[in-house]
Structures are given as C-alpha cells and as structure tokens.
XYZ file of C-alpha atoms in Angstrom:
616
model
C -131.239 -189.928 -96.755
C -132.619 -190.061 -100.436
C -131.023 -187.305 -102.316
C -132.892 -186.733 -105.312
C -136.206 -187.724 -104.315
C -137.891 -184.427 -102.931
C -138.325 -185.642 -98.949
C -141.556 -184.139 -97.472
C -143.218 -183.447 -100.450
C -146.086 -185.474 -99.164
C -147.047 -184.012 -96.083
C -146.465 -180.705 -97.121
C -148.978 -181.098 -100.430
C -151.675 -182.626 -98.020
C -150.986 -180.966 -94.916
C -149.600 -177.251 -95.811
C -151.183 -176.686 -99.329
C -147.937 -176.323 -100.970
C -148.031 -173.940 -104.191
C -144.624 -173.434 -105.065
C -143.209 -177.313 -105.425
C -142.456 -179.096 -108.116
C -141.718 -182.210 -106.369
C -139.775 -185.021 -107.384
C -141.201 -188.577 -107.087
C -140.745 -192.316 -107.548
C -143.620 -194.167 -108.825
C -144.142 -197.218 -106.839
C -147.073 -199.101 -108.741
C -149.505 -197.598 -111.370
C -153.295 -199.504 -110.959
C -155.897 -198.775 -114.203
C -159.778 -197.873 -113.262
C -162.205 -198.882 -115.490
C -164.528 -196.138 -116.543
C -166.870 -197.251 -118.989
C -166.782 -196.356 -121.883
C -164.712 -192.947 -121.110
C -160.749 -193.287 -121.739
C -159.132 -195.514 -118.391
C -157.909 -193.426 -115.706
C -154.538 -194.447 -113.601
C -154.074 -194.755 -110.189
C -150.776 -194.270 -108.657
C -148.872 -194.821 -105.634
C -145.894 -192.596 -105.160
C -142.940 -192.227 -103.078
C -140.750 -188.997 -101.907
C -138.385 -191.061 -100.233
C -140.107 -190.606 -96.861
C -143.579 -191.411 -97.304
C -145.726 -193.170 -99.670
C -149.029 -191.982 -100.952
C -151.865 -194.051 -103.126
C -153.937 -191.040 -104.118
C -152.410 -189.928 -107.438
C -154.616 -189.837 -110.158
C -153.161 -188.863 -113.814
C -154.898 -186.965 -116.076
C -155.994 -188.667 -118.924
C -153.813 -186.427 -121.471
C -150.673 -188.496 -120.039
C -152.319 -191.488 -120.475
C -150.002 -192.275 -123.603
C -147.160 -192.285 -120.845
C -148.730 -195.761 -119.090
C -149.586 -196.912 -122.066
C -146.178 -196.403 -123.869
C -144.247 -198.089 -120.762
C -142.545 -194.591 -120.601
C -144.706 -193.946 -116.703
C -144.348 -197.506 -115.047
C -143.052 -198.616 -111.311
C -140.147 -197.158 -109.968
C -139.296 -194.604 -112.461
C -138.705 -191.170 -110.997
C -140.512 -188.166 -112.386
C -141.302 -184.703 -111.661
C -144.265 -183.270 -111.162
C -144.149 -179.409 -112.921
C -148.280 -179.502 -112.348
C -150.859 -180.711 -110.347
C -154.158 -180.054 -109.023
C -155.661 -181.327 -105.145
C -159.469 -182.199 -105.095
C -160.887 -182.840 -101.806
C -164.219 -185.608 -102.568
C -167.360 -185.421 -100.012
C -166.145 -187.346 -97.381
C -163.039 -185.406 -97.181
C -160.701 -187.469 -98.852
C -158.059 -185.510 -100.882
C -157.297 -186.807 -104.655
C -153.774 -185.523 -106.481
C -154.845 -184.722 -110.292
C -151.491 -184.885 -111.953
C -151.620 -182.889 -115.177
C -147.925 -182.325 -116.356
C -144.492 -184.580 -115.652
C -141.478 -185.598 -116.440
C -139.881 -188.585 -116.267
C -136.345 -188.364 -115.028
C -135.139 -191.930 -114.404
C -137.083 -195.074 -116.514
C -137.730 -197.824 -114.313
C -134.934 -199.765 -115.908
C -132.489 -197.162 -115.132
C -133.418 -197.029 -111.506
C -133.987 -200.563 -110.943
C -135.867 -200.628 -107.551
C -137.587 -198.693 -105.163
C -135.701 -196.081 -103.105
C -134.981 -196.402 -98.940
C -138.096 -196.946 -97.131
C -140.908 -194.998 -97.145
C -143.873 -195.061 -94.745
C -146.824 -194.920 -96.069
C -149.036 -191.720 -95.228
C -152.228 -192.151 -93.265
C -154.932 -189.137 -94.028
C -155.838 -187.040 -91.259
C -153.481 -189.008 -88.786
C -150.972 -187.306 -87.190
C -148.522 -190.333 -87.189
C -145.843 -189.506 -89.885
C -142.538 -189.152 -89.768
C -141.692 -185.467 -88.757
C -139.221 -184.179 -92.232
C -138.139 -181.079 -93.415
C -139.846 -178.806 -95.688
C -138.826 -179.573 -99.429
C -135.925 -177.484 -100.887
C -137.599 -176.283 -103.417
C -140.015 -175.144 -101.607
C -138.912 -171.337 -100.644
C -141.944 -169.423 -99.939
C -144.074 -169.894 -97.686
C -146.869 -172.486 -97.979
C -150.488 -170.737 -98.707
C -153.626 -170.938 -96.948
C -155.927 -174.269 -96.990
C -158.413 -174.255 -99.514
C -161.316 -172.435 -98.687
C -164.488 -174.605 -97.797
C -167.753 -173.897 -100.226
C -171.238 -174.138 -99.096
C -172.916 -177.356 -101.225
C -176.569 -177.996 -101.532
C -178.514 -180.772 -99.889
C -175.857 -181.024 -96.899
C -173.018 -181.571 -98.889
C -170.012 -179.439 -99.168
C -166.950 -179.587 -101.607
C -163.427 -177.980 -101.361
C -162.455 -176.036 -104.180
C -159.559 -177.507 -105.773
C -156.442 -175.556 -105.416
C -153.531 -175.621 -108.324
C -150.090 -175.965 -107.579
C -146.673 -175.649 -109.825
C -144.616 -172.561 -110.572
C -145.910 -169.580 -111.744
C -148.888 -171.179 -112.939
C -152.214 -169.296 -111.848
C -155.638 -169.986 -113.393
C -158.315 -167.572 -113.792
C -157.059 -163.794 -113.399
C -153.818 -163.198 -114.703
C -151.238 -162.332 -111.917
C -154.366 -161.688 -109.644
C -156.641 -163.249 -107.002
C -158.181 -166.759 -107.395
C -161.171 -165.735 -106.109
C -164.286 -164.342 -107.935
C -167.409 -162.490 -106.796
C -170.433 -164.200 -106.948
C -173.615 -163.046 -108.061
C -175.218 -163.645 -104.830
C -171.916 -160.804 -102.939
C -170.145 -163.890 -101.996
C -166.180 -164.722 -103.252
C -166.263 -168.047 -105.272
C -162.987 -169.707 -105.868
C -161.923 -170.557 -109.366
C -160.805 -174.161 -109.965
C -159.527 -175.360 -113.573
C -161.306 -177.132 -116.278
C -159.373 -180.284 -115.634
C -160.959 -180.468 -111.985
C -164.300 -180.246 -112.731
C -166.179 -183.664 -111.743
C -169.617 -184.367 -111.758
C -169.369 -185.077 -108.105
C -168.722 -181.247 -107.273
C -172.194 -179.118 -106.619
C -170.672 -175.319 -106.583
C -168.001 -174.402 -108.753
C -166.620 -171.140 -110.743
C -163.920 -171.771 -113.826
C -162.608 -168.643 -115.754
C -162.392 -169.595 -119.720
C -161.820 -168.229 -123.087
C -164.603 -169.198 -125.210
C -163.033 -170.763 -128.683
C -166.302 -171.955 -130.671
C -169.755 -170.768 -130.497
C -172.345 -172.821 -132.468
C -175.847 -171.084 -133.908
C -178.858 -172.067 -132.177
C -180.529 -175.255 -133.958
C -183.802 -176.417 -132.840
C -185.151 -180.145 -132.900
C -188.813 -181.111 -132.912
C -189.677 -185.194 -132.890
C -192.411 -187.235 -130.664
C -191.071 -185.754 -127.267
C -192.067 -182.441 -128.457
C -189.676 -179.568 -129.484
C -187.324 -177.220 -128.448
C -183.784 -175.441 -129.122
C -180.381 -175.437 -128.391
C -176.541 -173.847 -128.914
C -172.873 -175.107 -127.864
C -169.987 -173.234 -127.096
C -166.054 -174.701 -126.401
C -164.067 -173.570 -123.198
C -160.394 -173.456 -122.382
C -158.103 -172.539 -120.125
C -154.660 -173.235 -119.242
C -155.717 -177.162 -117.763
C -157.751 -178.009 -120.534
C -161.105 -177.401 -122.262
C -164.965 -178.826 -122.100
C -168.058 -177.975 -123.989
C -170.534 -176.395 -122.588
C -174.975 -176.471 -124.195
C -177.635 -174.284 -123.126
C -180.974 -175.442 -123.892
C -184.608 -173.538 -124.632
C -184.583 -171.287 -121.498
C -180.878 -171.009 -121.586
C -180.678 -170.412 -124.967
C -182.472 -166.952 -124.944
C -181.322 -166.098 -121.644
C -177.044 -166.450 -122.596
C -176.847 -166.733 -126.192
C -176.686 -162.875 -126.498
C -174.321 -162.136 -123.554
C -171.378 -165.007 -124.942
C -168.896 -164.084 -127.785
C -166.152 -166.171 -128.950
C -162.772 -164.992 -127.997
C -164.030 -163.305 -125.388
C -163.614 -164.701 -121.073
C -165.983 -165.441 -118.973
C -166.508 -166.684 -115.316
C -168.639 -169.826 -115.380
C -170.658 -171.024 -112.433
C -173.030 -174.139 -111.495
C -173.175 -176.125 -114.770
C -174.156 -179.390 -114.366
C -171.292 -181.906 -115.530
C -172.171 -185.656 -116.906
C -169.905 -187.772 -118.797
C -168.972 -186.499 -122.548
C -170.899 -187.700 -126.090
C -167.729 -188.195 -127.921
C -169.535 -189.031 -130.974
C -170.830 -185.411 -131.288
C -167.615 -183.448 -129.809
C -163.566 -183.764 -130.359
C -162.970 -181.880 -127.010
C -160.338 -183.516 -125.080
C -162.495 -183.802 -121.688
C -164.419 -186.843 -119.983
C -166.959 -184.675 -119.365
C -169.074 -181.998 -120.283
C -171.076 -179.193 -118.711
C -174.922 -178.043 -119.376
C -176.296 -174.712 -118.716
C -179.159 -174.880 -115.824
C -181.554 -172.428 -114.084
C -178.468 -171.910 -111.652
C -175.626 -171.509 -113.903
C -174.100 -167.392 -114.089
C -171.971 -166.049 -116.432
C -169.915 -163.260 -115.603
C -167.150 -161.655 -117.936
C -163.924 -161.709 -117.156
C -161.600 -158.163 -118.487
C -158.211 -159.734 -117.323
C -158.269 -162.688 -118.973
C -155.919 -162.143 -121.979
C -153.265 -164.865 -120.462
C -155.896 -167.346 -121.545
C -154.654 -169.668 -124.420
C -157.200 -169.754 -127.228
C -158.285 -172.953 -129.001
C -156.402 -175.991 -128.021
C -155.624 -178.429 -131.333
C -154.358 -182.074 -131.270
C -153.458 -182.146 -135.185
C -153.583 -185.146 -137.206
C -150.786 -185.238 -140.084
C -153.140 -185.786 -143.124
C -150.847 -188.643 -144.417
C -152.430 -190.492 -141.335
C -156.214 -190.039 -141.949
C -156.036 -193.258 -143.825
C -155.846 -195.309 -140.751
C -158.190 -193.105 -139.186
C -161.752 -194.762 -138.862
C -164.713 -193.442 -140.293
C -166.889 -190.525 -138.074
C -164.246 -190.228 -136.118
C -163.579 -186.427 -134.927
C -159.920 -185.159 -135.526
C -158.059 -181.837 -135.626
C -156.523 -180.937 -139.206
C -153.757 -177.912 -140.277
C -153.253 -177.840 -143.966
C -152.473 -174.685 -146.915
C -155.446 -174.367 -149.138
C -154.050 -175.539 -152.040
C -156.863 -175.053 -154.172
C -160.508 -174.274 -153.532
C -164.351 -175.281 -155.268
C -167.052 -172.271 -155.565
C -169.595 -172.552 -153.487
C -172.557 -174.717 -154.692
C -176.453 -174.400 -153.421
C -177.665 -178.275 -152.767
C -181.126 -179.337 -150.633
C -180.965 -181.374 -147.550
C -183.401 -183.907 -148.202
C -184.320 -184.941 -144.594
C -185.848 -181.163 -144.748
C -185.696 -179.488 -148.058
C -182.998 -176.786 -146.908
C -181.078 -175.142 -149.220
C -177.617 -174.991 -147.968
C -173.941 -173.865 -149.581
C -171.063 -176.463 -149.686
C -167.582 -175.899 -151.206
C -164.698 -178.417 -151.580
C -161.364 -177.100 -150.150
C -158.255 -179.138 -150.657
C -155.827 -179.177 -147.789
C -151.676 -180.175 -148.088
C -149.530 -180.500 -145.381
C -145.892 -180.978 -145.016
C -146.290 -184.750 -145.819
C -146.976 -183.802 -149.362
C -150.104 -185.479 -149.329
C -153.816 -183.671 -149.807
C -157.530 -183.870 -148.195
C -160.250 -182.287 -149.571
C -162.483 -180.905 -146.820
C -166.375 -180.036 -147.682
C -167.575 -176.287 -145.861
C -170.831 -175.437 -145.178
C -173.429 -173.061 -144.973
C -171.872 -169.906 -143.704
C -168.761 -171.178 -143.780
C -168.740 -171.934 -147.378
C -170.094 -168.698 -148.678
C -167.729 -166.849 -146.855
C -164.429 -168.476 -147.383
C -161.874 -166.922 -149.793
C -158.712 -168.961 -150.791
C -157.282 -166.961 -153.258
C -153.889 -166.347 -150.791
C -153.474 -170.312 -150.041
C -154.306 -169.486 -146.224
C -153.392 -171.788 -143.775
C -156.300 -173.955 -141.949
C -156.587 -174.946 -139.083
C -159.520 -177.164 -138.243
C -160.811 -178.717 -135.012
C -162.968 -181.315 -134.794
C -163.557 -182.342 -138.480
C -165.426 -185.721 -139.378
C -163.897 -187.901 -141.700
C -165.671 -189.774 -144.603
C -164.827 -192.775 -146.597
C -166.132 -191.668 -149.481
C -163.825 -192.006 -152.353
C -160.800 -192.641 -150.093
C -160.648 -190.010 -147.292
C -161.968 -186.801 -147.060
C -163.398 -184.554 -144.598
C -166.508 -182.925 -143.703
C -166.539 -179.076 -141.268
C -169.382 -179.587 -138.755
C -171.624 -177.002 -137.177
C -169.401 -178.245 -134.263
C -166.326 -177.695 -135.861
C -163.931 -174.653 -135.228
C -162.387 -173.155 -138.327
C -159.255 -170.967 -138.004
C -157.809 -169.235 -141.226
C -154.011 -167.792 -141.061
C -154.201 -169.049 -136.946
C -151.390 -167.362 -134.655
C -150.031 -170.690 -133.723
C -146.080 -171.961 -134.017
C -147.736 -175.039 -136.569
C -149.028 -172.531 -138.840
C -146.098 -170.339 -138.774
C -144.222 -173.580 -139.444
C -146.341 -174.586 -142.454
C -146.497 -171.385 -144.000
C -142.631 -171.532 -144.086
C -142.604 -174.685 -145.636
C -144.802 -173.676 -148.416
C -144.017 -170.417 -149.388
C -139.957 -171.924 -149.784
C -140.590 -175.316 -151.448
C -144.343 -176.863 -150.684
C -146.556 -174.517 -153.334
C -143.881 -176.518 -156.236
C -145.334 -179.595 -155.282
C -148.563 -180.999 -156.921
C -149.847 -183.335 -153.851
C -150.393 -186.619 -153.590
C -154.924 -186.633 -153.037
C -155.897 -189.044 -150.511
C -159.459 -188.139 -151.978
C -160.444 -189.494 -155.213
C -163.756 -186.698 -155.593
C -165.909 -187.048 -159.031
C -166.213 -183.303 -159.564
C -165.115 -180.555 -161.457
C -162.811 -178.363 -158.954
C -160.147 -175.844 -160.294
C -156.934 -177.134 -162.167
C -154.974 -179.066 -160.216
C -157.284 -180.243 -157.456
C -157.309 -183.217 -155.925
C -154.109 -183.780 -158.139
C -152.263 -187.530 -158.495
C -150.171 -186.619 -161.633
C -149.383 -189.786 -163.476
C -148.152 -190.222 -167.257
C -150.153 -192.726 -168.975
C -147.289 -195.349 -168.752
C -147.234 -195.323 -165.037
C -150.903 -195.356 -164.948
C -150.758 -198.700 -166.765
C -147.214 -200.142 -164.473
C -149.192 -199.198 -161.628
C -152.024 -201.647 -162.718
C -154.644 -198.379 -161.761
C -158.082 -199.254 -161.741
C -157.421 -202.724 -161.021
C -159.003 -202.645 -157.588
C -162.330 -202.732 -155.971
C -162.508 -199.351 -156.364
C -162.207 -196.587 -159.215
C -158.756 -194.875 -159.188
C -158.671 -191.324 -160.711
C -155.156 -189.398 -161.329
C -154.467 -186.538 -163.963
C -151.975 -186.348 -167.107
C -150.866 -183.523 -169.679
C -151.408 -185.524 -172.729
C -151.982 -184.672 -176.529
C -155.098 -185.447 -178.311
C -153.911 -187.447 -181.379
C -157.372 -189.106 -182.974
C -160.818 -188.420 -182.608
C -163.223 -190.831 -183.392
C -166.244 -189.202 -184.542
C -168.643 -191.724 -186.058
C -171.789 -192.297 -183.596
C -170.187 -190.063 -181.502
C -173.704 -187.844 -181.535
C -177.030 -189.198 -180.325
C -180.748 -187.500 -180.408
C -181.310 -187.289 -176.742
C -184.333 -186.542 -174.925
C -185.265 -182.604 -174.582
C -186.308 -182.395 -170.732
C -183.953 -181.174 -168.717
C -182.687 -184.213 -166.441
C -183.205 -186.814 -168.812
C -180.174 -187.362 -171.710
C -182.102 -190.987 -172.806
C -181.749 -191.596 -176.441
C -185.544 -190.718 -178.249
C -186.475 -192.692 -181.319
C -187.574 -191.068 -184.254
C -191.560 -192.134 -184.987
C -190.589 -190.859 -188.864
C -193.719 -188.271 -187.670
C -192.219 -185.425 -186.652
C -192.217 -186.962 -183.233
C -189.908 -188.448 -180.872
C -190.098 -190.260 -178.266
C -188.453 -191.162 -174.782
C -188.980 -194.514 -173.473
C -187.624 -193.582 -169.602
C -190.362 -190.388 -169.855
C -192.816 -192.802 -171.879
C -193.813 -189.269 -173.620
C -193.040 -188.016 -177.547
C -191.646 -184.685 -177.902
C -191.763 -182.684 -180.991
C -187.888 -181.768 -181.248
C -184.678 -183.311 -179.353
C -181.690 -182.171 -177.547
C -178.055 -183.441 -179.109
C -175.893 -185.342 -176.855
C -172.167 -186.411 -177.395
C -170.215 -189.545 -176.282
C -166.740 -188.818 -177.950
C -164.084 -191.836 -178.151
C -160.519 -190.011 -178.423
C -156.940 -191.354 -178.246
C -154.772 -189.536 -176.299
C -150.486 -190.022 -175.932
C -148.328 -188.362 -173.536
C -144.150 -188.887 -174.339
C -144.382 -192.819 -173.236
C -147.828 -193.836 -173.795
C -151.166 -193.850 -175.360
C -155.151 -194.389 -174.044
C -158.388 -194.826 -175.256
C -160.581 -192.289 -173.591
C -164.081 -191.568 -173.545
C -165.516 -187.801 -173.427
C -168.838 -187.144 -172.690
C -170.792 -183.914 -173.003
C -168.971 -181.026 -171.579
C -165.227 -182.761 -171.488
C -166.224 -183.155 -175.358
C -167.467 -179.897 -176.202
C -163.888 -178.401 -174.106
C -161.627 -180.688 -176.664
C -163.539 -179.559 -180.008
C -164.066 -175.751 -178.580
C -167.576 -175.959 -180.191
C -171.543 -176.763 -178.474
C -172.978 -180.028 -179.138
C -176.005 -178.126 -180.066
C -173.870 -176.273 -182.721
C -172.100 -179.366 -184.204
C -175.338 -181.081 -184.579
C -176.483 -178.059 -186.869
C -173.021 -178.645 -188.699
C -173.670 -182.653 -188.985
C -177.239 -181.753 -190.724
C -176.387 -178.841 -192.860
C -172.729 -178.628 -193.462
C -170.579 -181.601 -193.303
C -167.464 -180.410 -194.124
C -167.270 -178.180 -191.502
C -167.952 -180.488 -188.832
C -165.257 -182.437 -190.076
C -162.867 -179.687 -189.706
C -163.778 -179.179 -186.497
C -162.854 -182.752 -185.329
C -159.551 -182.305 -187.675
C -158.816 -179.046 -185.969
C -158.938 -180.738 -182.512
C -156.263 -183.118 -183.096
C -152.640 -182.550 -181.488
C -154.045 -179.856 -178.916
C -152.640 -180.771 -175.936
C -154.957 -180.407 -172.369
C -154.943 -181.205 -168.649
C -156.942 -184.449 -167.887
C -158.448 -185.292 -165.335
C -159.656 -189.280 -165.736
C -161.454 -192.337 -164.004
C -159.890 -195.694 -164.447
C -161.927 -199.225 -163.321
C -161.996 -202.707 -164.581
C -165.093 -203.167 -166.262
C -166.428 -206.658 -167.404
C -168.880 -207.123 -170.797
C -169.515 -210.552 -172.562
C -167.091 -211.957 -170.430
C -164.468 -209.869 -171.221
C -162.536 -207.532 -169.123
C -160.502 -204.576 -169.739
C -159.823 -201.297 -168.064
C -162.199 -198.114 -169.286
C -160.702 -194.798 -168.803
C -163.574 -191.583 -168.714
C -162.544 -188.334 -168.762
C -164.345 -186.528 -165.723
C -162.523 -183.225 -166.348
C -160.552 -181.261 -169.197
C -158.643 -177.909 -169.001
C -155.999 -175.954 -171.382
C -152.527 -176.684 -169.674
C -150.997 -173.862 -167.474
C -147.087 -174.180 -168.728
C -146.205 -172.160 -166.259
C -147.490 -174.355 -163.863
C -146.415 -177.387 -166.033
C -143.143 -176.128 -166.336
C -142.403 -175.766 -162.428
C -143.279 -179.145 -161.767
C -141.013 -180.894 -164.368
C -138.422 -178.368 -162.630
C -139.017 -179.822 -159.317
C -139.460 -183.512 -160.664
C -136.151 -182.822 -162.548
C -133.929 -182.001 -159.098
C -135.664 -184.530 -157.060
C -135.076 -187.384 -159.474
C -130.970 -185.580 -160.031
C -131.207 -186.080 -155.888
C -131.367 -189.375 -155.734
C-alpha cells in the first residue's frame, strides 16, 4: 500500500471523468518533443502507486520546472489543475497546467511499489478504490461534438477544485447559434487539431483596423487579446471579418468564441504566452457573455527593468514602472508613408532604482497625462538598442495606467514612502530635451572623470549641478546661413552679399549662430564645456539674434552680459566621448541640455545621499 501517492487516480481521471481530485503523483521519466521552432513540450510518465500512465503532457508555462531540475524522475507532485483532451482517434492526452512538487527526486530516491502500467480502453487494470480525495461523485463523460469532414473531437473537460471556466458558478455549456449546446473548453486546450470548439474570454487589447496594400493586392485587418483563467491567445479578423466583428467586440468586455481557426503563433509580432493563435473565418460566432465578471483581465509576465540589459533586441516583454517624468508630445512623419504621427518619451522606474524611457504613440501619446507619476503597466513592449535600452509601445501593445493589480499596489507603496527621493539610475542614454531630471545619471564632475566616462565605444551622458565660472566669448558668434535648416557659416562677398557654400546660393542678410566654450566647477571639479545655440542662449538669458545686435552696436553691453553670466549655477545635462584630432585624443564634453536648479529638488537628494552614505 503506497500511502501518500493518491491510488486510483488513474483510472478514475480516464475512466470516471474525475472533477474534484487533486491527485498526488510520482513522476517516473519526463521525455522532451521537439516542436519546431515553438517552445519544447514535455512528455511524462506518471505513477499513483497503482498504475502508470505515459500520457501527461505539461503545459509549457511549467516548462521552467524541467528545465530548472525542480520537475525530474521520481519526484512526487500534486496536480491542483489539469485539463483531458481526447485526439481523433480517441486517444486521451492529460494537459497539466498547475503543480506542486512535494518530494525532489533526491529526497525520494526511487520509484514507489509497483505500478502497472494502464492500457487505454482495456479493461485489464487492477480493480482500486476511488481516491480519498475524491468525495463527490465523479461527473458525466465529456460530451461528444459533431466535427466536419467525418471527424469528431471531445471537448476537453477541466478538472481541480473549484475551478470552472466559462460561466461563473454556472453550466459549462453554451448555446450555439445554430439551437445546439456547445461545450466550453479553456484557452490552454485549444489545438489546431480540434474542428468545433467554444472558449468564454475577457477581451484585454483591441487593436484599430490597419490595412496593407503590396503586389498580392490589398486588404485590412484588426487583433484583439483573450484570457481566461488557463491562459490567453490572440485572436485577427481579416477584410470580411473585420467589418462584420469589429463593431460588436469591446475590450473588457466577455465573449463566447466559436470556430476560429488555430495555427502555430508569430512570436515576432505578439508577447502572448500561447503556441498558438486563432483567426477569425466565415464560421467563427461571437456571442457575449453577461456572467463573466470571474474572468481575470490582462495577464502580465513583468520584466524588472534592471534586466532589460540582457534582454535582446525586438524582443517583446511586459514592463511595470512609476512615470517618473514625461516628454510632450511631438508631431514627426513616417517616412515609409508620409504620416504624421505623435510620439512622447515617458521614463519608467521601478523598485530596482533603475529607469527606461519608453516612446508612445499616436493615440496613445496625445492622450497620456503624467502629471500624478501613475503607475504603468505595459504588455508586450519592444525593446531598442538605441542609446542603451529603451522601449518602444506597439499598436500591439496593451497599456494600463494606475492597473488594479497586487504589483502596482506594491510599487505605488514603494514610491510614494521612499522611491519619488531617488533620482534613477537611466539605462537610456536619449539625446533630447525632456523635463528636468529625465533620463537622470547624476554624477559630480570628479566622478565623471574616476569613472573614465566617455571612454567607450559609445557616448556616455549623465547630469551635474555645477557653477558657471568663465565664459569664453571670443569667436564664440558666427554669421550663419539664413534658411531655416541650414546653420553653415556664409562668407561675406564685401557686397552686401553672403553666401552659403552647402546651399551654393548668396543671401542678402544672415542669421547669428553661437558655439559658446564655458568652464564649469562643481565642489570637487572643473570641465571644459561646449554650448551651442539654445544651451547658450539659457546660460547668458539673452537671443543670439539680440547679442549679435549688441556685438555690432554696443560692445560694452555684450560684455556685461557674458560678465553677468558667470557664477550662476544650472542643471546640466552633458555628452561625454573620446574624440581624436591631429592625432591627439581627449575627451569633449557638449552640453545637450541646461535648466535653473530646483533646490528643492536638489536639496532632497543630498538628504537622501546624506543617510544612505551615514548607512553604510
């Protein structure tokens, strides 16, 4: 007699239907299938003391558990969920989709008694008691569905406690549009080997309708995300489809979903966590669902942003980060099609003190408001390489501000009591402008040199409070050309003309330009810096087009200017790189951004430097 190995559990999953069991098994051996390029599956044979059984399949979300050595041969486990698919030919396949593991293989050492192994549709097994566990009665078979073309396919029936898909508390079954009573089977079931199927889902994303045109001809489509208490898939409609359900679906909102067709998963184009997924046909019926509020909404699989790093590039990933600080929206054209579009940088910090900026678009972007540091959660974000890590919010993407979700509850705790002290460590080094104290990597000027920054293949950029203590003002104006996106130096023709050599044209007046070389010193350190236009013209407080008029007509007050601007102290924002001319190398520091210093601000963060330095 094996004791804690549920006896029976076997037969009475493939021979009763058991629903209420959550049985406890030994693994015997655990055998990979390849499936392309899709994640492996794992095949398992099991043991519940009595009989053996070889038609366990695991879910792919429990993957990690054969691959950490934490599901291997004979460890005990038990199964809280699990789903029975019955193929074509009448086979039955065990989906397992949640477990435990009780005993690790080292613990348990070998297998347990002697188990027989159990022979499908054969009436020769050992005759054993019902389970313990097991105190209701067992339920009905699955009920048999008709399939086209002469082939039929059992619905697959979920078992574990308390755990019902599709109405909540209700019936598994589902009329039809044709009178008929469909069963509902999960997400995690569906297979492209079933023909008729119904699922009952929450949709969580709904994309706009997009249209395509290229040598094949042209046409239209929209996607929309699915979930339910097994998993989720993504679902596209296409032409036809498109006009026929894009009006009836609304995210948040259930549905019944019925005859999709279901082919293996793009995962370049989708961060759903299913092998497959499902497009709309001339069959397909949606149907809402009004008792579907036990549904769970979207389902994330957060990255920590301290991790993007080793993330590689394009790859799709969930993010949940406080706006720290936010861009305005900018209009930019697509140049594949001349579209005029809205982006706006967002920068996101977690509770590894480290930020991401993240790009918005369109909509997205002209609707966002950060001004309360919401929380964001993201699903399905692509991430860039450019200038370190950052990420980009596709059409595909789902964006969630101030989500009801224990992470975000979690987060917003940590920030409101110590995380909105803490400047953020960028793992995005963007050119651009962006409000004070974005896409922040505070140095003072004497780390910035210990730290060797700007040594590497790549530009480093960080920001310093530091005091403006000489301005060097000769040549620091140029005559530049007058058109609006060219700043070339013109040369005077001494005949009322000048003229541009990169718009080979002369122009009758010229446009003043600024290239300002200033020496800045924080407590510890000094730098060379170099200013150009608007960084300039935010140190002096003046135009360039008004200093020039000083330079020609009143040189004593330009110089006070420049005199005037010494030992004002500002925010920068500046580029280092190694730079080699004549043979000669040495670091060259530009100013990309300058702002008056927030001392409040200021002030809190030597505060918190203060006590975490006293901490140590």
């Amino acid at each position: 007699m094996v004791g804690h190995l549920s006896e029976g559990a076997i037969v009475a999953i493939m021979q009763k239907g058991e629903t209420s069991v959550k049985p406890i098994l030994q693994v015997i051996s655990i055998r990979p299938i390849t499936t392309g390029n899709s994640p492996p599956r794992y095949r398992l044979l099991m043991s519940d003391g009595l009989n053996t059984l070889s038609s366990f399949m695991l879910a792919t979300q429990l993957n990690p558990l054969v691959e950490d050595s934490r599901l291997s041969s004979n460890c005990i486990c038990q199964i809280n969920r699990f789903i029975v698919n019955t193929l074509k030919d009448g086979r039955k396949v065990v989906i397992l989709m949640e477990l435990d593991v009780l005993k690790s293989a080292e613990e348990v050492g070998a297998k347990i008694g002697n188990p027989l192994p159990y022979i499908e549709g054969h009436g020769q097994q050992q005759v054993v008691p019902s389970p313990v566990s097991a105190a209701s009665p067992p339920a009905s078979k699955p009920q048999q569905q008709n399939g086209s073309s002469g082939m039929s396919v059992t619905a697959p029936k979920a078992y574990g406690a308390s755990k019902t898909f599709g109405k909540a508390g209700g019936s598994s079954l589902v009329n039809s549009s044709g009178g008929s009573q469909a069963k509902v089977v999960p997400i995690a079931s569906l297979t492209p080997y079933q023909s008729k199927w119904t699922i009952c889902a929450r949709v969580t994303n709904k994309s706009q309708i997009r249209t395509w045109s290229n040598s094949r001809g042209e046409g239209k489509l929209f996607s929309i995300e699915l979930v339910d208490e097994s998993g989720e898939i993504r679902a596209t409609a296409f032409n036809e489809q498109v006009d026929k359900f894009f009006p009836l679906i609304d995210v948040n909102k259930v549905y019944y979903f019925s005859k999709g067709t279901l082919k293996i998963a793009n995962k370049q184009f989708s961060a759903v966590k299913n092998d497959y997924e499902m497009t709309f046909s001339n069959e397909t019926s949606v149907m809402p669902c009004e008792d579907g509020h036990n549904l769970p909404t979207v389902q994330f699989d957060f990255t920590r942003i301290d991790d993007l790093e080793s993330k590689p590039k394009d790859s799709l990933i969930d993010i949940i980060g406080i706006c720290k600080n936010y861009e305005d929206a900018v209009k930019i054209t697509v140049k594949s099609n001349n579209r005029e579009v809205s982006k706006r940088n967002i920068y996101l910090m977690d509770m590894s003190g480290k930020m991401v900026s993240a790009t918005l678009w369109g909509e997205d972007a002209d609707k966002f408001d950060g001004s309360r540091q919401p929380v964001m959660a993201i699903k399905g974000a692509r991430v860039s390489d450019f200038g370190g890590r950052s990420l980009s919010v596709l059409s595909s993407s789902t964006v969630i501000v101030n989500p009801d979700i224990p992470e975000a509850h979690k987060l917003r705790g940590w920030f409101d009591s110590e995380g909105q002290a803490l400047d953020g460590v960028s793992i995005s080094d963007l050119k651009g402008g962006g409000t004070a104290g974005s896409n922040t990597n505070w140095k003072t000027l004497y780390e910035v040199k210990l730290e060797n920054l700007g040594q590497g293949d790549k530009a480093d950029y960080f920001s310093s409070v530091a005091t403006v203590v000489y301005l060097r003002k000769e040549n620091s104006m140029y005559q530049a050309c007058p058109t609006q996106d060219c700043n070339k130096k013109v040369i005077d023709q001494q005949n009322g003309l000048y003229r541009c050599e990169k718009c080979d044209h002369e122009f009758p007046n010229f446009k003043y330009r600024m290239i300002l070389a200033v020496n800045i010193a924080d407590y510890q350190e000094n730098q060379w810096v170099t200013c150009f236009q608007e960084s300039a013209e935010a140190i002096l407080g003046q135009s360039t087009a008004y200093l020039g008029e000083l330079k020609e007509k009143n040189e004593q007050a330009f110089e006070e200017i420049f005199q005037n601007a010494n030992f004002r102290s500002f925010v920068f924002k500046i580029r280092v790189k190694l730079e080699t001319y004549n043979d000669e190398s040495r670091i060259k520091a530009t100013v990309m951004d300058v702002k008056p210093v927030d001392y409040r601000e200021y002030s809190r963060r030597l505060i918190t430097n203060i006590r975490r330095n006293a901490a140590m």
